[in-house]
């Protein structure tokens, strides 16, 4: 045992071990993903994949799937890592698009969600990416052409690894471990991930993994704190008097 005096000023944030909040291989539906079969959309789980399909072109039927999953313990205000293995089956609309959504899906009010979300768009046929924001209305920044960065072997019709990483105020998008986009964005609160599916197309999601570090916060602003436990001092890498 020892005693030492430590002054904590403002707020100290420390990361503990990384947690896997969701690890889904779709071998069954133990995580209770929503299934659907109506005049516009088909969603089912079969043969270890999540099947997402819109049946009509956007200008024929303008509905969007807005497919979301609540992930317990997930906090999109903090650093996170989303990994998705997916493949594009078929399209038939203006262009081929895959998107990943995170944040707060909100609730449906008069057939419109009052969501606060980020959406990472990958426009396959154009070789472009774009990070959109929705908060009662869409904010569409310019597309970024990433054709020269994609691997020559890339084939959207095969299973590929798509990643969204939020770290220290930046959003990263990677395909097959190649960084395609890095943007400074303010984190938003929420615990949802999802896919929007507005265009006529079919996708199959093979695996999803969400990782996030535990965050421990000390908020003893301008307070003298007596540290008497070596494990606490080691965890926060604080100087102590022995």
PDB file of C-alpha atoms in Angstrom:
ATOM      1  CA  UNK A   1       0.000   0.000   0.000  1.00  0.00           C
ATOM      2  CA  UNK A   2       1.054   3.596  -0.515  1.00  0.00           C
ATOM      3  CA  UNK A   3      -0.394   7.063  -0.346  1.00  0.00           C
ATOM      4  CA  UNK A   4      -0.100   9.823  -2.917  1.00  0.00           C
ATOM      5  CA  UNK A   5      -1.827  13.107  -3.709  1.00  0.00           C
ATOM      6  CA  UNK A   6      -3.163  13.681  -7.236  1.00  0.00           C
ATOM      7  CA  UNK A   7      -4.835  16.793  -8.646  1.00  0.00           C
ATOM      8  CA  UNK A   8      -7.515  15.993 -11.257  1.00  0.00           C
ATOM      9  CA  UNK A   9      -8.294  19.029 -13.410  1.00  0.00           C
ATOM     10  CA  UNK A  10     -11.404  19.142 -15.652  1.00  0.00           C
ATOM     11  CA  UNK A  11     -12.120  15.705 -17.125  1.00  0.00           C
ATOM     12  CA  UNK A  12      -9.854  12.710 -17.670  1.00  0.00           C
ATOM     13  CA  UNK A  13     -11.020  10.024 -20.103  1.00  0.00           C
ATOM     14  CA  UNK A  14      -9.293   6.655 -20.316  1.00  0.00           C
ATOM     15  CA  UNK A  15      -9.954   3.629 -22.512  1.00  0.00           C
ATOM     16  CA  UNK A  16     -10.117   0.153 -21.066  1.00  0.00           C
ATOM     17  CA  UNK A  17     -10.227  -3.021 -23.134  1.00  0.00           C
ATOM     18  CA  UNK A  18     -11.952  -3.200 -26.514  1.00  0.00           C
ATOM     19  CA  UNK A  19     -15.355  -4.873 -26.482  1.00  0.00           C
ATOM     20  CA  UNK A  20     -17.086  -6.707 -29.311  1.00  0.00           C
ATOM     21  CA  UNK A  21     -20.682  -5.514 -28.981  1.00  0.00           C
ATOM     22  CA  UNK A  22     -22.067  -7.453 -31.930  1.00  0.00           C
ATOM     23  CA  UNK A  23     -20.669 -10.424 -33.830  1.00  0.00           C
ATOM     24  CA  UNK A  24     -23.226 -11.694 -36.320  1.00  0.00           C
ATOM     25  CA  UNK A  25     -22.750 -14.478 -38.870  1.00  0.00           C
ATOM     26  CA  UNK A  26     -26.488 -14.944 -39.676  1.00  0.00           C
ATOM     27  CA  UNK A  27     -26.360 -18.704 -39.099  1.00  0.00           C
ATOM     28  CA  UNK A  28     -29.673 -18.199 -37.331  1.00  0.00           C
ATOM     29  CA  UNK A  29     -31.628 -15.193 -36.142  1.00  0.00           C
ATOM     30  CA  UNK A  30     -30.556 -15.187 -32.507  1.00  0.00           C
ATOM     31  CA  UNK A  31     -30.164 -11.400 -32.606  1.00  0.00           C
ATOM     32  CA  UNK A  32     -33.725 -10.976 -33.925  1.00  0.00           C
ATOM     33  CA  UNK A  33     -33.103  -9.092 -37.154  1.00  0.00           C
ATOM     34  CA  UNK A  34     -36.300  -7.811 -38.731  1.00  0.00           C
ATOM     35  CA  UNK A  35     -37.606  -9.771 -41.744  1.00  0.00           C
ATOM     36  CA  UNK A  36     -40.020  -8.385 -44.305  1.00  0.00           C
ATOM     37  CA  UNK A  37     -41.868  -9.438 -47.437  1.00  0.00           C
ATOM     38  CA  UNK A  38     -44.246  -6.951 -49.022  1.00  0.00           C
ATOM     39  CA  UNK A  39     -44.917  -5.226 -52.343  1.00  0.00           C
ATOM     40  CA  UNK A  40     -41.742  -3.105 -52.113  1.00  0.00           C
ATOM     41  CA  UNK A  41     -39.081  -4.958 -50.086  1.00  0.00           C
ATOM     42  CA  UNK A  42     -37.889  -8.460 -49.327  1.00  0.00           C
ATOM     43  CA  UNK A  43     -35.739  -9.065 -46.250  1.00  0.00           C
ATOM     44  CA  UNK A  44     -34.877 -12.527 -44.963  1.00  0.00           C
ATOM     45  CA  UNK A  45     -32.107 -14.582 -43.385  1.00  0.00           C
ATOM     46  CA  UNK A  46     -31.153 -17.791 -45.189  1.00  0.00           C
ATOM     47  CA  UNK A  47     -27.975 -19.817 -45.780  1.00  0.00           C
ATOM     48  CA  UNK A  48     -26.030 -17.603 -43.384  1.00  0.00           C
ATOM     49  CA  UNK A  49     -26.764 -14.234 -45.039  1.00  0.00           C
ATOM     50  CA  UNK A  50     -29.057 -11.258 -44.495  1.00  0.00           C
ATOM     51  CA  UNK A  51     -30.827 -10.665 -47.821  1.00  0.00           C
ATOM     52  CA  UNK A  52     -31.914  -7.038 -48.569  1.00  0.00           C
ATOM     53  CA  UNK A  53     -33.871  -6.348 -51.736  1.00  0.00           C
ATOM     54  CA  UNK A  54     -35.893  -3.458 -53.157  1.00  0.00           C
ATOM     55  CA  UNK A  55     -38.173  -4.570 -55.967  1.00  0.00           C
ATOM     56  CA  UNK A  56     -38.829  -1.337 -57.880  1.00  0.00           C
ATOM     57  CA  UNK A  57     -36.817   1.558 -59.260  1.00  0.00           C
ATOM     58  CA  UNK A  58     -36.739   4.706 -57.165  1.00  0.00           C
ATOM     59  CA  UNK A  59     -38.717   6.803 -59.640  1.00  0.00           C
ATOM     60  CA  UNK A  60     -41.378   4.074 -59.890  1.00  0.00           C
ATOM     61  CA  UNK A  61     -41.728   3.515 -56.126  1.00  0.00           C
ATOM     62  CA  UNK A  62     -39.929   6.081 -53.978  1.00  0.00           C
ATOM     63  CA  UNK A  63     -40.042   4.188 -50.701  1.00  0.00           C
ATOM     64  CA  UNK A  64     -36.824   3.463 -48.766  1.00  0.00           C
ATOM     65  CA  UNK A  65     -36.257   0.477 -46.518  1.00  0.00           C
ATOM     66  CA  UNK A  66     -34.540   2.393 -43.641  1.00  0.00           C
ATOM     67  CA  UNK A  67     -33.356  -0.910 -42.191  1.00  0.00           C
ATOM     68  CA  UNK A  68     -32.010  -0.450 -38.650  1.00  0.00           C
ATOM     69  CA  UNK A  69     -30.694  -2.544 -35.786  1.00  0.00           C
ATOM     70  CA  UNK A  70     -30.414  -1.375 -32.198  1.00  0.00           C
ATOM     71  CA  UNK A  71     -27.103  -2.558 -30.695  1.00  0.00           C
ATOM     72  CA  UNK A  72     -27.178  -2.698 -26.877  1.00  0.00           C
ATOM     73  CA  UNK A  73     -24.192  -0.937 -25.308  1.00  0.00           C
ATOM     74  CA  UNK A  74     -23.232   0.819 -28.544  1.00  0.00           C
ATOM     75  CA  UNK A  75     -22.597   4.579 -28.243  1.00  0.00           C
ATOM     76  CA  UNK A  76     -21.901   6.421 -31.484  1.00  0.00           C
ATOM     77  CA  UNK A  77     -20.553   9.416 -29.558  1.00  0.00           C
ATOM     78  CA  UNK A  78     -17.432   7.375 -28.785  1.00  0.00           C
ATOM     79  CA  UNK A  79     -14.773   5.784 -31.001  1.00  0.00           C
ATOM     80  CA  UNK A  80     -16.053   2.656 -32.757  1.00  0.00           C
ATOM     81  CA  UNK A  81     -15.268   0.170 -35.516  1.00  0.00           C
ATOM     82  CA  UNK A  82     -17.951  -1.357 -37.782  1.00  0.00           C
ATOM     83  CA  UNK A  83     -16.950  -4.284 -40.022  1.00  0.00           C
ATOM     84  CA  UNK A  84     -19.347  -5.630 -42.646  1.00  0.00           C
ATOM     85  CA  UNK A  85     -18.781  -8.450 -45.121  1.00  0.00           C
ATOM     86  CA  UNK A  86     -21.219  -8.089 -48.010  1.00  0.00           C
ATOM     87  CA  UNK A  87     -21.723  -8.647 -51.717  1.00  0.00           C
ATOM     88  CA  UNK A  88     -23.801  -6.951 -54.388  1.00  0.00           C
ATOM     89  CA  UNK A  89     -26.140  -9.328 -56.218  1.00  0.00           C
ATOM     90  CA  UNK A  90     -27.992  -7.261 -58.804  1.00  0.00           C
ATOM     91  CA  UNK A  91     -29.097  -3.675 -59.465  1.00  0.00           C
ATOM     92  CA  UNK A  92     -31.286  -2.124 -62.118  1.00  0.00           C
ATOM     93  CA  UNK A  93     -31.614   1.527 -61.049  1.00  0.00           C
ATOM     94  CA  UNK A  94     -29.653   4.670 -61.935  1.00  0.00           C
ATOM     95  CA  UNK A  95     -26.459   3.470 -60.249  1.00  0.00           C
ATOM     96  CA  UNK A  96     -25.257   0.781 -57.863  1.00  0.00           C
ATOM     97  CA  UNK A  97     -25.125   1.911 -54.242  1.00  0.00           C
ATOM     98  CA  UNK A  98     -24.218   0.418 -50.872  1.00  0.00           C
ATOM     99  CA  UNK A  99     -24.605   2.439 -47.682  1.00  0.00           C
ATOM    100  CA  UNK A 100     -23.857   2.013 -43.987  1.00  0.00           C
ATOM    101  CA  UNK A 101     -25.777   4.074 -41.418  1.00  0.00           C
ATOM    102  CA  UNK A 102     -25.094   4.809 -37.749  1.00  0.00           C
ATOM    103  CA  UNK A 103     -26.541   7.114 -35.083  1.00  0.00           C
ATOM    104  CA  UNK A 104     -30.112   7.574 -33.832  1.00  0.00           C
ATOM    105  CA  UNK A 105     -32.829   6.348 -36.197  1.00  0.00           C
ATOM    106  CA  UNK A 106     -35.459   8.353 -34.296  1.00  0.00           C
ATOM    107  CA  UNK A 107     -39.150   7.548 -34.619  1.00  0.00           C
ATOM    108  CA  UNK A 108     -41.559   7.620 -37.540  1.00  0.00           C
ATOM    109  CA  UNK A 109     -43.697  10.785 -37.524  1.00  0.00           C
ATOM    110  CA  UNK A 110     -46.147  11.335 -40.387  1.00  0.00           C
ATOM    111  CA  UNK A 111     -44.293   8.801 -42.519  1.00  0.00           C
ATOM    112  CA  UNK A 112     -40.933  10.522 -41.880  1.00  0.00           C
ATOM    113  CA  UNK A 113     -38.160   9.643 -39.423  1.00  0.00           C
ATOM    114  CA  UNK A 114     -36.861  12.378 -37.113  1.00  0.00           C
ATOM    115  CA  UNK A 115     -33.459  10.694 -37.217  1.00  0.00           C
ATOM    116  CA  UNK A 116     -29.957  12.014 -36.567  1.00  0.00           C
ATOM    117  CA  UNK A 117     -27.648   9.766 -38.559  1.00  0.00           C
ATOM    118  CA  UNK A 118     -24.516   9.551 -40.666  1.00  0.00           C
ATOM    119  CA  UNK A 119     -24.641   7.561 -43.899  1.00  0.00           C
ATOM    120  CA  UNK A 120     -21.550   6.311 -45.702  1.00  0.00           C
ATOM    121  CA  UNK A 121     -22.401   5.955 -49.399  1.00  0.00           C
ATOM    122  CA  UNK A 122     -20.326   3.797 -51.739  1.00  0.00           C
ATOM    123  CA  UNK A 123     -21.391   4.387 -55.360  1.00  0.00           C
ATOM    124  CA  UNK A 124     -20.011   1.251 -56.966  1.00  0.00           C
ATOM    125  CA  UNK A 125     -20.496   1.946 -60.660  1.00  0.00           C
ATOM    126  CA  UNK A 126     -19.103   5.472 -60.309  1.00  0.00           C
ATOM    127  CA  UNK A 127     -16.230   4.548 -58.000  1.00  0.00           C
ATOM    128  CA  UNK A 128     -17.180   7.287 -55.539  1.00  0.00           C
ATOM    129  CA  UNK A 129     -17.830   7.674 -51.805  1.00  0.00           C
ATOM    130  CA  UNK A 130     -19.723  10.282 -49.819  1.00  0.00           C
ATOM    131  CA  UNK A 131     -20.466  10.815 -46.128  1.00  0.00           C
ATOM    132  CA  UNK A 132     -24.005  12.166 -45.713  1.00  0.00           C
ATOM    133  CA  UNK A 133     -25.696  13.549 -42.602  1.00  0.00           C
ATOM    134  CA  UNK A 134     -29.442  13.492 -41.894  1.00  0.00           C
ATOM    135  CA  UNK A 135     -31.084  15.582 -39.186  1.00  0.00           C
ATOM    136  CA  UNK A 136     -34.624  16.320 -40.383  1.00  0.00           C
ATOM    137  CA  UNK A 137     -33.102  16.861 -43.843  1.00  0.00           C
ATOM    138  CA  UNK A 138     -30.189  15.443 -45.839  1.00  0.00           C
ATOM    139  CA  UNK A 139     -26.827  17.167 -46.129  1.00  0.00           C
ATOM    140  CA  UNK A 140     -25.086  15.869 -49.273  1.00  0.00           C
ATOM    141  CA  UNK A 141     -21.402  16.839 -49.592  1.00  0.00           C
ATOM    142  CA  UNK A 142     -19.552  16.392 -52.912  1.00  0.00           C
ATOM    143  CA  UNK A 143     -18.670  12.860 -53.966  1.00  0.00           C
ATOM    144  CA  UNK A 144     -15.052  11.759 -53.666  1.00  0.00           C
ATOM    145  CA  UNK A 145     -13.684   9.703 -56.560  1.00  0.00           C
ATOM    146  CA  UNK A 146     -11.733   6.726 -55.214  1.00  0.00           C
ATOM    147  CA  UNK A 147     -11.350   4.593 -58.355  1.00  0.00           C
ATOM    148  CA  UNK A 148      -7.574   4.912 -58.309  1.00  0.00           C
ATOM    149  CA  UNK A 149      -7.465   3.675 -54.702  1.00  0.00           C
ATOM    150  CA  UNK A 150      -9.604   0.582 -55.169  1.00  0.00           C
ATOM    151  CA  UNK A 151      -7.792  -2.658 -55.801  1.00  0.00           C
ATOM    152  CA  UNK A 152      -7.835  -3.771 -59.442  1.00  0.00           C
ATOM    153  CA  UNK A 153      -9.182  -7.105 -58.216  1.00  0.00           C
ATOM    154  CA  UNK A 154     -12.173  -5.477 -56.502  1.00  0.00           C
ATOM    155  CA  UNK A 155     -15.472  -7.070 -57.545  1.00  0.00           C
ATOM    156  CA  UNK A 156     -18.626  -5.904 -55.767  1.00  0.00           C
ATOM    157  CA  UNK A 157     -20.341  -9.182 -56.705  1.00  0.00           C
ATOM    158  CA  UNK A 158     -17.943 -11.046 -54.419  1.00  0.00           C
ATOM    159  CA  UNK A 159     -17.885 -10.802 -50.629  1.00  0.00           C
ATOM    160  CA  UNK A 160     -15.855  -7.753 -49.625  1.00  0.00           C
ATOM    161  CA  UNK A 161     -14.887  -6.266 -46.298  1.00  0.00           C
ATOM    162  CA  UNK A 162     -16.394  -2.810 -45.655  1.00  0.00           C
ATOM    163  CA  UNK A 163     -15.311  -0.838 -42.591  1.00  0.00           C
ATOM    164  CA  UNK A 164     -16.381   2.393 -40.921  1.00  0.00           C
ATOM    165  CA  UNK A 165     -14.099   3.640 -38.158  1.00  0.00           C
ATOM    166  CA  UNK A 166     -14.787   6.633 -35.948  1.00  0.00           C
ATOM    167  CA  UNK A 167     -11.678   7.716 -34.094  1.00  0.00           C
ATOM    168  CA  UNK A 168     -10.885  10.969 -32.304  1.00  0.00           C
ATOM    169  CA  UNK A 169     -13.155  13.178 -34.410  1.00  0.00           C
ATOM    170  CA  UNK A 170     -12.459  11.521 -37.777  1.00  0.00           C
ATOM    171  CA  UNK A 171     -14.531   9.096 -39.869  1.00  0.00           C
ATOM    172  CA  UNK A 172     -12.659   6.521 -41.977  1.00  0.00           C
ATOM    173  CA  UNK A 173     -14.065   4.265 -44.697  1.00  0.00           C
ATOM    174  CA  UNK A 174     -12.137   1.212 -45.878  1.00  0.00           C
ATOM    175  CA  UNK A 175     -12.757  -1.564 -48.373  1.00  0.00           C
ATOM    176  CA  UNK A 176     -10.641  -4.709 -48.071  1.00  0.00           C
ATOM    177  CA  UNK A 177      -8.291  -2.901 -45.660  1.00  0.00           C
ATOM    178  CA  UNK A 178      -7.682   0.013 -48.088  1.00  0.00           C
ATOM    179  CA  UNK A 179      -8.489   3.469 -46.705  1.00  0.00           C
ATOM    180  CA  UNK A 180     -10.724   5.317 -49.181  1.00  0.00           C
ATOM    181  CA  UNK A 181     -11.989   8.249 -47.134  1.00  0.00           C
ATOM    182  CA  UNK A 182     -11.010  10.222 -44.032  1.00  0.00           C
ATOM    183  CA  UNK A 183     -13.159  13.154 -42.913  1.00  0.00           C
ATOM    184  CA  UNK A 184     -13.345  15.282 -39.803  1.00  0.00           C
ATOM    185  CA  UNK A 185     -16.880  15.006 -38.409  1.00  0.00           C
ATOM    186  CA  UNK A 186     -18.493  15.708 -35.063  1.00  0.00           C
ATOM    187  CA  UNK A 187     -19.804  12.497 -33.459  1.00  0.00           C
ATOM    188  CA  UNK A 188     -23.549  12.163 -32.930  1.00  0.00           C
ATOM    189  CA  UNK A 189     -25.424  10.248 -30.243  1.00  0.00           C
ATOM    190  CA  UNK A 190     -27.115   6.941 -30.969  1.00  0.00           C
ATOM    191  CA  UNK A 191     -26.919   3.156 -30.777  1.00  0.00           C
ATOM    192  CA  UNK A 192     -28.203   2.093 -34.210  1.00  0.00           C
ATOM    193  CA  UNK A 193     -26.597   0.746 -37.364  1.00  0.00           C
ATOM    194  CA  UNK A 194     -28.355   0.062 -40.626  1.00  0.00           C
ATOM    195  CA  UNK A 195     -28.795   0.267 -44.391  1.00  0.00           C
ATOM    196  CA  UNK A 196     -31.182   2.493 -46.317  1.00  0.00           C
ATOM    197  CA  UNK A 197     -31.904   0.650 -49.606  1.00  0.00           C
ATOM    198  CA  UNK A 198     -33.734   3.280 -51.702  1.00  0.00           C
ATOM    199  CA  UNK A 199     -32.676   2.024 -55.141  1.00  0.00           C
ATOM    200  CA  UNK A 200     -33.761  -1.162 -56.897  1.00  0.00           C
ATOM    201  CA  UNK A 201     -31.011  -3.593 -55.917  1.00  0.00           C
ATOM    202  CA  UNK A 202     -30.197  -6.732 -53.966  1.00  0.00           C
ATOM    203  CA  UNK A 203     -27.464  -7.092 -51.355  1.00  0.00           C
ATOM    204  CA  UNK A 204     -26.424  -9.938 -49.097  1.00  0.00           C
ATOM    205  CA  UNK A 205     -24.748  -9.235 -45.752  1.00  0.00           C
ATOM    206  CA  UNK A 206     -22.571 -12.154 -44.672  1.00  0.00           C
ATOM    207  CA  UNK A 207     -21.093 -10.939 -41.384  1.00  0.00           C
ATOM    208  CA  UNK A 208     -21.237  -7.872 -39.145  1.00  0.00           C
ATOM    209  CA  UNK A 209     -18.974  -6.989 -36.228  1.00  0.00           C
ATOM    210  CA  UNK A 210     -19.086  -3.888 -34.050  1.00  0.00           C
ATOM    211  CA  UNK A 211     -16.241  -3.042 -31.702  1.00  0.00           C
ATOM    212  CA  UNK A 212     -15.999  -0.275 -29.148  1.00  0.00           C
ATOM    213  CA  UNK A 213     -13.701   0.466 -26.265  1.00  0.00           C
ATOM    214  CA  UNK A 214     -15.027   0.856 -22.752  1.00  0.00           C
ATOM    215  CA  UNK A 215     -14.738   4.474 -21.694  1.00  0.00           C
ATOM    216  CA  UNK A 216     -14.050   5.397 -18.078  1.00  0.00           C
ATOM    217  CA  UNK A 217     -14.505   9.023 -17.121  1.00  0.00           C
ATOM    218  CA  UNK A 218     -13.292  10.886 -14.064  1.00  0.00           C
ATOM    219  CA  UNK A 219     -14.975  14.242 -13.496  1.00  0.00           C
ATOM    220  CA  UNK A 220     -13.556  15.370 -10.139  1.00  0.00           C
ATOM    221  CA  UNK A 221     -12.858  18.863 -11.444  1.00  0.00           C
ATOM    222  CA  UNK A 222     -10.361  20.866  -9.367  1.00  0.00           C
ATOM    223  CA  UNK A 223     -10.510  18.264  -6.605  1.00  0.00           C
ATOM    224  CA  UNK A 224      -7.678  16.738  -4.592  1.00  0.00           C
ATOM    225  CA  UNK A 225      -7.939  12.944  -4.829  1.00  0.00           C
ATOM    226  CA  UNK A 226      -6.146  10.498  -2.567  1.00  0.00           C
ATOM    227  CA  UNK A 227      -4.973   7.464  -4.604  1.00  0.00           C
ATOM    228  CA  UNK A 228      -4.333   4.355  -2.512  1.00  0.00           C
ATOM    229  CA  UNK A 229      -4.700   1.577  -5.087  1.00  0.00           C
ATOM    230  CA  UNK A 230      -1.815   0.731  -7.424  1.00  0.00           C
ATOM    231  CA  UNK A 231      -4.157  -0.817 -10.035  1.00  0.00           C
ATOM    232  CA  UNK A 232      -6.085   2.454 -10.382  1.00  0.00           C
ATOM    233  CA  UNK A 233      -2.866   4.412 -10.730  1.00  0.00           C
ATOM    234  CA  UNK A 234      -1.532   1.967 -13.328  1.00  0.00           C
ATOM    235  CA  UNK A 235      -4.781   1.990 -15.322  1.00  0.00           C
ATOM    236  CA  UNK A 236      -4.690   5.741 -15.769  1.00  0.00           C
ATOM    237  CA  UNK A 237      -0.868   5.860 -15.874  1.00  0.00           C
ATOM    238  CA  UNK A 238      -0.801   8.388 -13.066  1.00  0.00           C
ATOM    239  CA  UNK A 239       2.276   9.339 -11.027  1.00  0.00           C
ATOM    240  CA  UNK A 240       2.173   8.151  -7.427  1.00  0.00           C
ATOM    241  CA  UNK A 241       4.343   8.572  -4.342  1.00  0.00           C
ATOM    242  CA  UNK A 242       5.635   5.240  -3.115  1.00  0.00           C
TER     243      UNK A 242
END
